Every structure is written in C-alpha cells, then in structure tokens.
Tab-separated table of N, CA and C in Angstrom:
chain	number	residue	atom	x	y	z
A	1	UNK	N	-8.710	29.696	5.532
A	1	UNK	CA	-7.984	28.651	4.853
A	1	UNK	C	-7.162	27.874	5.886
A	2	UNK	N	-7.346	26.971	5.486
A	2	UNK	CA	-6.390	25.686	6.522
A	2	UNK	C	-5.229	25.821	6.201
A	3	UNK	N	-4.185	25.331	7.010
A	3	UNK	CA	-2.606	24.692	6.775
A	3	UNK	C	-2.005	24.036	5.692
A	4	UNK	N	-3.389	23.102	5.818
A	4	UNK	CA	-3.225	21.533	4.868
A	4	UNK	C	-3.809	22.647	3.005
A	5	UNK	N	-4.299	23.471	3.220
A	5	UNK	CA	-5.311	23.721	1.825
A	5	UNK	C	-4.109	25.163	1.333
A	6	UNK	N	-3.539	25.675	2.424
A	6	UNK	CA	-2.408	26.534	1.674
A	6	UNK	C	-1.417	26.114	1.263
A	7	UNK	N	-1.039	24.589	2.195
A	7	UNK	CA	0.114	23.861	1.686
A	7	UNK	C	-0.134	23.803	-0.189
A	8	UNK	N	-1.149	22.786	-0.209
A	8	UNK	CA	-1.663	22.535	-1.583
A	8	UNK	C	-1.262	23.498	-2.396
A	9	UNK	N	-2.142	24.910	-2.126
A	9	UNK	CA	-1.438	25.849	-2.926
A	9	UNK	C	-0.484	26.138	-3.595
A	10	UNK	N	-0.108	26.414	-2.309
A	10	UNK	CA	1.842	26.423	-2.721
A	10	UNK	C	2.474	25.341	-3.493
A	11	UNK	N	2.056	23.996	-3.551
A	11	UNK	CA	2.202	22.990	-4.529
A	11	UNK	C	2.382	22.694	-5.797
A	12	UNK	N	1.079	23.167	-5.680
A	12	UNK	CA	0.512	23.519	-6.770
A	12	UNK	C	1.109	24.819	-8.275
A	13	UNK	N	1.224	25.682	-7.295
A	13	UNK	CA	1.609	26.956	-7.705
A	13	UNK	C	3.451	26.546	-8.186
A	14	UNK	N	3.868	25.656	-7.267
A	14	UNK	CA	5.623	25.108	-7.764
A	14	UNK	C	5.259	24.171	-8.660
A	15	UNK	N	4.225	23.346	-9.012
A	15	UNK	CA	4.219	22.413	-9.655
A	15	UNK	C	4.388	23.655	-11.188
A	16	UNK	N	3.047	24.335	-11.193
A	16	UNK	CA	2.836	24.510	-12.596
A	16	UNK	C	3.627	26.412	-12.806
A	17	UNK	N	4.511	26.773	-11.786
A	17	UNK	CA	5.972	27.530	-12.191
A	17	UNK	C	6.960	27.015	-12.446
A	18	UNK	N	7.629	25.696	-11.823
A	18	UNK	CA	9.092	25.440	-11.403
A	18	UNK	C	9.660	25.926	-10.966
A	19	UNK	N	9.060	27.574	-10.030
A	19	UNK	CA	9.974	28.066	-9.353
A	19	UNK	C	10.562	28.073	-8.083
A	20	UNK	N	11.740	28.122	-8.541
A	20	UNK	CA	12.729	27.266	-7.032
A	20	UNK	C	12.406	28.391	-5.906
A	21	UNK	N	12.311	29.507	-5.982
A	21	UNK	CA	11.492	30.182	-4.425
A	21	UNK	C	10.035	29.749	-4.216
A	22	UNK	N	9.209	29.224	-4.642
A	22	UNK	CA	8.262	28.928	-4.737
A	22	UNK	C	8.113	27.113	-3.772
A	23	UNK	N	9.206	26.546	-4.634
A	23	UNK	CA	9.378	25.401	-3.859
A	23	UNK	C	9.731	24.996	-2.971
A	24	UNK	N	10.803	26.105	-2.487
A	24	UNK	CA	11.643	26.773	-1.416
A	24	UNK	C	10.367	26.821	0.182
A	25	UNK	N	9.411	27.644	-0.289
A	25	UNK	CA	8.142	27.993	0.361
A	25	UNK	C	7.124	26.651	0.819
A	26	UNK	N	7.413	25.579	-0.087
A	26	UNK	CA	6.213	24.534	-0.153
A	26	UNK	C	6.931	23.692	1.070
A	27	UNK	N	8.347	23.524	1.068
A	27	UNK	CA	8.998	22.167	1.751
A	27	UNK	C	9.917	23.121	2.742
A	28	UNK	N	10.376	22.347	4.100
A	28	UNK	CA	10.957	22.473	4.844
A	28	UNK	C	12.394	22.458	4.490
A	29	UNK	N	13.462	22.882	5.073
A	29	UNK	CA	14.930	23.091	4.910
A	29	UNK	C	15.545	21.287	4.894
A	30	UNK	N	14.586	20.444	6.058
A	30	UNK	CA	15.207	19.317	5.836
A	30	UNK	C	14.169	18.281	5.687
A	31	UNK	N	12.724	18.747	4.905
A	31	UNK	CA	12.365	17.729	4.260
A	31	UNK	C	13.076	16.631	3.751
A	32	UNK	N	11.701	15.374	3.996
A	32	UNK	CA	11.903	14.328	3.689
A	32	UNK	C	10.928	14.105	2.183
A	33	UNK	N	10.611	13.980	0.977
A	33	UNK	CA	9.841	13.650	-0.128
A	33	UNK	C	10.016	12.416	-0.743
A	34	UNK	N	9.192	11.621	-0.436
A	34	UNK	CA	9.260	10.492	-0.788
A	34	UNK	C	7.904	9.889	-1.955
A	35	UNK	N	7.983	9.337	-3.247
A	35	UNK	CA	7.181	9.629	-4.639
A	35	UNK	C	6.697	8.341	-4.336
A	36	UNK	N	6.307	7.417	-3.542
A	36	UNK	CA	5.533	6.490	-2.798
A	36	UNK	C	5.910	6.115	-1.841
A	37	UNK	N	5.496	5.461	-0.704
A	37	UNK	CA	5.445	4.893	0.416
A	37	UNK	C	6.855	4.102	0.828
A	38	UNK	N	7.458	3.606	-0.241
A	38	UNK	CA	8.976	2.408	0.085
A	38	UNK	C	9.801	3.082	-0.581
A	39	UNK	N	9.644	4.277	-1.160
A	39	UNK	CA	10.772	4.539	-2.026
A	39	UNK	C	11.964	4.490	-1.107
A	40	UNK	N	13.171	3.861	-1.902
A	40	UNK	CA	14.188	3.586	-1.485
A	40	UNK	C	15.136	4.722	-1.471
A	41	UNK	N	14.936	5.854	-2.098
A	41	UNK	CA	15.889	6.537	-2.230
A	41	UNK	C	14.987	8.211	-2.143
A	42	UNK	N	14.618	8.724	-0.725
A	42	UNK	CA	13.529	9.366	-1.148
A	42	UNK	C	14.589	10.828	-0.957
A	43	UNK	N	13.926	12.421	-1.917
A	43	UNK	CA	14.447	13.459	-1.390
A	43	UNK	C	14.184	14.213	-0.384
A	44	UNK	N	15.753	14.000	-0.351
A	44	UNK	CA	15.898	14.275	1.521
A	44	UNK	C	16.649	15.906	1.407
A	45	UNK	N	15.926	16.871	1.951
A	45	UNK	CA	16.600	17.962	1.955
A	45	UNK	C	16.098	19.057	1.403
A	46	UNK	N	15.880	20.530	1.519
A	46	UNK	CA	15.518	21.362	0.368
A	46	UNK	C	16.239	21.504	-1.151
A	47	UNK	N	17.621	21.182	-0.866
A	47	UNK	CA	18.021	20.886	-2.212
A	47	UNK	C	18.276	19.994	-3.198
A	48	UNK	N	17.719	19.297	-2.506
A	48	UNK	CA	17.247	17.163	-3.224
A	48	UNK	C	16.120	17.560	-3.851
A	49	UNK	N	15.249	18.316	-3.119
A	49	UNK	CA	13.931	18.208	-3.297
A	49	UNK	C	14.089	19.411	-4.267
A	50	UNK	N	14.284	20.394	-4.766
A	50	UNK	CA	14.506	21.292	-5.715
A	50	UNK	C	14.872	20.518	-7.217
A	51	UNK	N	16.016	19.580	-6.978
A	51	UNK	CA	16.843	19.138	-7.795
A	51	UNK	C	15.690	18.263	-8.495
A	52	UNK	N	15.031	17.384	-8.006
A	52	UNK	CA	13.929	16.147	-7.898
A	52	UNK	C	12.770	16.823	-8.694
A	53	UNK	N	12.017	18.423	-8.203
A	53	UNK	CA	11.269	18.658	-8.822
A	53	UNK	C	11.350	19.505	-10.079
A	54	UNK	N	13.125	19.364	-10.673
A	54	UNK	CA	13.379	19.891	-11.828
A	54	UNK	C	13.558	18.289	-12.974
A	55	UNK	N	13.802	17.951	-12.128
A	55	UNK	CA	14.618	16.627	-13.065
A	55	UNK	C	12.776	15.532	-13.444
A	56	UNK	N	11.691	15.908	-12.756
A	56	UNK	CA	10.482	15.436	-12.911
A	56	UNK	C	9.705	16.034	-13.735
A	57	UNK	N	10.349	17.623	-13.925
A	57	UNK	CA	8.888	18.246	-13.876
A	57	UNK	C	8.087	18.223	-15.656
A	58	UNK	N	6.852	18.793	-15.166
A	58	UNK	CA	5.803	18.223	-16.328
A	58	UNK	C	5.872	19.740	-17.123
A	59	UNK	N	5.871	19.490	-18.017
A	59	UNK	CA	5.447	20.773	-19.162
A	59	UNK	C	4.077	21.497	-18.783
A	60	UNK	N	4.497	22.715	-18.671
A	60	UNK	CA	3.701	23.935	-18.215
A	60	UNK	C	2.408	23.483	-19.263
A	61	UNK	N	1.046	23.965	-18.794
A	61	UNK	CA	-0.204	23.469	-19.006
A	61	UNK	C	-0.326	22.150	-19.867
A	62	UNK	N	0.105	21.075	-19.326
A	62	UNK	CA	0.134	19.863	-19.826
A	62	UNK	C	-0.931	18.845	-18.659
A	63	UNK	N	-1.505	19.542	-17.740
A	63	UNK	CA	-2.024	18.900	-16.926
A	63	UNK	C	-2.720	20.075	-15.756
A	64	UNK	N	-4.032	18.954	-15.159
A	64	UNK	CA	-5.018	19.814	-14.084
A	64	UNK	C	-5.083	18.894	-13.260
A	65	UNK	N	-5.656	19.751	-12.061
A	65	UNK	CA	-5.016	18.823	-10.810
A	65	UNK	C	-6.421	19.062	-9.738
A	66	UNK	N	-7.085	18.455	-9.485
A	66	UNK	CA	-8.480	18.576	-8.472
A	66	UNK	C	-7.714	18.285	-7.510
A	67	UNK	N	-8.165	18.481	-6.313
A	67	UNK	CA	-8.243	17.734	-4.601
A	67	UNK	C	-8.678	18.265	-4.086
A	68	UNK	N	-8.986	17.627	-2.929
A	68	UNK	CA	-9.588	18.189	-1.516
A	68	UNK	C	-9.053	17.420	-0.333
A	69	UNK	N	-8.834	18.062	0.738
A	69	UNK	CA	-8.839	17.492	2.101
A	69	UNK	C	-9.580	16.385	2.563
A	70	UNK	N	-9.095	15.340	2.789
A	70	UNK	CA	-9.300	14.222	3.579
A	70	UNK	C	-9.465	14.145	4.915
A	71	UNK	N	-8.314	14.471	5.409
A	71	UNK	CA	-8.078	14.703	6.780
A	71	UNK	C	-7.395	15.525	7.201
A	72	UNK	N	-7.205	16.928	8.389
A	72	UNK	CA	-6.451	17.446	8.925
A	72	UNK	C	-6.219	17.464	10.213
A	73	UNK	N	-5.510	17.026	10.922
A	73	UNK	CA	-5.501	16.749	12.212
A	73	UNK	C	-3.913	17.291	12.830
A	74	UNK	N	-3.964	18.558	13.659
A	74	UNK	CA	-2.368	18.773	14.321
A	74	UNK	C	-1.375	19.047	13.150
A	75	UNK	N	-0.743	18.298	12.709
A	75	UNK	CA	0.812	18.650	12.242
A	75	UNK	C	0.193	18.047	10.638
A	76	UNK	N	-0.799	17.288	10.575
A	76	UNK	CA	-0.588	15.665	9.630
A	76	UNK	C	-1.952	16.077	8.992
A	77	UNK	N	-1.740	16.092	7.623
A	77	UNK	CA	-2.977	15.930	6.411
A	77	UNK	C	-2.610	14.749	5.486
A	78	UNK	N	-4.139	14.549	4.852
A	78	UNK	CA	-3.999	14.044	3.898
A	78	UNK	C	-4.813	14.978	2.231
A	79	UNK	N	-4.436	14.708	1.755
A	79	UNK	CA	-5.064	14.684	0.225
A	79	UNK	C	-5.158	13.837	-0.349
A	80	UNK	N	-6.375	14.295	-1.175
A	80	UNK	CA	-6.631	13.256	-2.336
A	80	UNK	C	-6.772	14.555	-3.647
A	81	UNK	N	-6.016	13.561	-4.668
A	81	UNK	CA	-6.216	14.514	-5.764
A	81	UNK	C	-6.343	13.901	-7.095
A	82	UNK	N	-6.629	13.934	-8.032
A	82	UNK	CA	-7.186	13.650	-9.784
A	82	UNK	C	-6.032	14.352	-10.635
A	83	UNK	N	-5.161	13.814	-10.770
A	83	UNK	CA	-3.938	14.324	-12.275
A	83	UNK	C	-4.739	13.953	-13.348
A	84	UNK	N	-5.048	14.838	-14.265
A	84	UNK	CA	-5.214	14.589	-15.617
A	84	UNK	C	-4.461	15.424	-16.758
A	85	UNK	N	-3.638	14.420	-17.207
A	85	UNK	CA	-2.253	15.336	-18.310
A	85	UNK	C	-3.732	15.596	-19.725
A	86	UNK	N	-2.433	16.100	-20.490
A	86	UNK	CA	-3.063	16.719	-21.641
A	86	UNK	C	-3.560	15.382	-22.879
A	87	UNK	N	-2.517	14.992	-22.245
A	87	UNK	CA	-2.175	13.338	-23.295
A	87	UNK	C	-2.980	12.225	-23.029
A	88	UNK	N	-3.761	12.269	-22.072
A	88	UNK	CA	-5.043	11.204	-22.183
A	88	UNK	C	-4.725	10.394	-20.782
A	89	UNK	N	-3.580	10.957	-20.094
A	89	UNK	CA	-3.537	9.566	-18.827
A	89	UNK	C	-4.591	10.721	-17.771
A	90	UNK	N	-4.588	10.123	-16.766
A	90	UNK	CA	-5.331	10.109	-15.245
A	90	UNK	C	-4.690	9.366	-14.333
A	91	UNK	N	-4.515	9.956	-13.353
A	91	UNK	CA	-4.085	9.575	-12.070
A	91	UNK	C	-4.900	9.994	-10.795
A	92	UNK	N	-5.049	8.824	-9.808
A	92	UNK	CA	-5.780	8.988	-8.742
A	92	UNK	C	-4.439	9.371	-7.534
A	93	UNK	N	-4.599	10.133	-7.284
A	93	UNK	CA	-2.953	10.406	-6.008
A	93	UNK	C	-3.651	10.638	-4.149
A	94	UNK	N	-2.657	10.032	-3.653
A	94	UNK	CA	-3.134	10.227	-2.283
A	94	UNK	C	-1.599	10.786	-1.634
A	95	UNK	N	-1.944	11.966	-0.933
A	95	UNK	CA	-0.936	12.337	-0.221
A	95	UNK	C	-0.912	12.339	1.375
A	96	UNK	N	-0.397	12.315	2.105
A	96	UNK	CA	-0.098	12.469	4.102
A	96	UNK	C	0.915	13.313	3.805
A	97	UNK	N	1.094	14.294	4.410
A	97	UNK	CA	2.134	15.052	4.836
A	97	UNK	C	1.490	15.204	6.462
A	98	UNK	N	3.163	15.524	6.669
A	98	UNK	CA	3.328	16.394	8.402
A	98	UNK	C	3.791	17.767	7.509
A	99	UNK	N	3.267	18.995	8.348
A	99	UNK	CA	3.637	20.701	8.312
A	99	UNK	C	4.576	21.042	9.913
A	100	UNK	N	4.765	21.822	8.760
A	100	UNK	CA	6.173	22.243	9.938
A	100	UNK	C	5.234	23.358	10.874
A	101	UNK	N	5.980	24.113	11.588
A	101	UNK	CA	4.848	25.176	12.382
A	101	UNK	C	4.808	26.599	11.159
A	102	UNK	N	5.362	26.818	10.217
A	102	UNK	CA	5.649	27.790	8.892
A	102	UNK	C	4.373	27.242	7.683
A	103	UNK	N	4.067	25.829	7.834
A	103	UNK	CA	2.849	25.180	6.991
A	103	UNK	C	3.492	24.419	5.894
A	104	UNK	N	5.239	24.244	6.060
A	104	UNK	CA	5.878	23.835	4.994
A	104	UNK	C	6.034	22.203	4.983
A	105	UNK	N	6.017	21.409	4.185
A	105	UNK	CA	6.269	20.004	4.274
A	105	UNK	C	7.413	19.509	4.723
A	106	UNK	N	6.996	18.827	5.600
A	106	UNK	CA	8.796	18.664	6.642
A	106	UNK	C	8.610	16.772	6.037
A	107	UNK	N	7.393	16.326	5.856
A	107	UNK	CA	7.622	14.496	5.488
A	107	UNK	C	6.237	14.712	4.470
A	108	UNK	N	6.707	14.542	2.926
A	108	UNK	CA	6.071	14.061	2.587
A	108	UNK	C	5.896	13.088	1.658
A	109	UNK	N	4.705	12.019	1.468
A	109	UNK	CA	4.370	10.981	1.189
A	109	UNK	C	3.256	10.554	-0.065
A	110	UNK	N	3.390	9.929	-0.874
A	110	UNK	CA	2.567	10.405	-2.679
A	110	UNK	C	2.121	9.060	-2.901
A	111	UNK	N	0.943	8.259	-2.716
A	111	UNK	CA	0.434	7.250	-3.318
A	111	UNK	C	0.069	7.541	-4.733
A	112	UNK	N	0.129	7.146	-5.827
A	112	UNK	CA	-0.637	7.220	-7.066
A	112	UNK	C	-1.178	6.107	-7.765
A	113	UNK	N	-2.151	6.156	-8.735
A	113	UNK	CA	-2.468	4.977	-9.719
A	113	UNK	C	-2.897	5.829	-10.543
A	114	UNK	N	-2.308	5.135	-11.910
A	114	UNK	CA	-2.561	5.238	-12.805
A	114	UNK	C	-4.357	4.900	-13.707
A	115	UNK	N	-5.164	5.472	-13.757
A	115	UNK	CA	-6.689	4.558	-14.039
A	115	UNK	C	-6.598	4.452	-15.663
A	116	UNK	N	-7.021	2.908	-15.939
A	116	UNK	CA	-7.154	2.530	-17.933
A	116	UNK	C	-8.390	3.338	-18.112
C-alpha cells in the first residue's frame, strides 16, 4: 500500500466515524485544510481541522465514496473521488495533498462539482 492510498484510508475511516483520534491520525499537528483552492479562511491546525470536520460532518451511512490515485510523486498526491449521498446528489472531487514523513496531511486541497 502506498502513502497516498493509506492516507485515503484514514480519511475515509474519520469521515464515516467522526472520530477525533482517528482524525488526529489523518492530518498533521499544523495542517493546512483548505475545502477548495481560494478558500479564504482555510483550517489551519489540528484543532481547526477537528473543529471543521465536526461542524461539516455528514450523517453516518448517508453516503459512498470511490477513488483512486492519480498521481503519487515524493511528498504530493492527488485523488480523484465520486461522493454519492443517500439523497440523490453526486459529486466529482479532486484532491492534492503533501504527506508529512508519518503519511499525515500537512496541506490539503479539495476541488469538487456538484453533477445534475
């Protein structure tokens, strides 16, 4: 298993627990998380980013999540992944992260669209 494909995991696994050791594990102490590319106000910190993925989060099996690796190169991946909630939306998401040398997200970065 790759860097970039355990990161996911661990993502994954905080997405659909909410658990704050879990999330603890996914992101770096002074991650940067930013929910698109310009966000103006992105979470900065392990405890921004805790706070951020409580104040977001989605109702336990309300949604499935495909991806695969794009690119892994050194420090820097990308993903691509398919959100589909329970409720009929879809989302196409593109992620870049940098990994810390632990595999934890020290910058990461979330393109999405919504598809009609």
């Amino acid at each position: 298993m790759t860097r970039a494909e355990d990161f996911v995991k661990r993502y994954v696994e905080a997405w659909r627990t909410e658990d704050d050791d879990v999330i603890r594990a996914t992101f770096a102490d002074d991650a940067i998380y930013r929910g698109y590319p310009s966000d103006d106000e992105p979470a900065i910190g392990i405890e921004a980013i805790v706070r951020m993925w409580h104040d977001e989060a989605d109702a336990p099996g309300s949604w499935t999540f495909e991806w695969h690796i794009v690119a892994e190169q050194g420090d820097v991946a990308v993903i691509q992944g398919v959100t589909t909630y329970a409720e009929g939306s879809t989302y196409d998401t593109l992620w870049v992260v940098r990994l810390d040398d632990l595999g934890r997200a020290c910058d990461f970065t979330e393109w999405y669209v919504r598809r009609d």
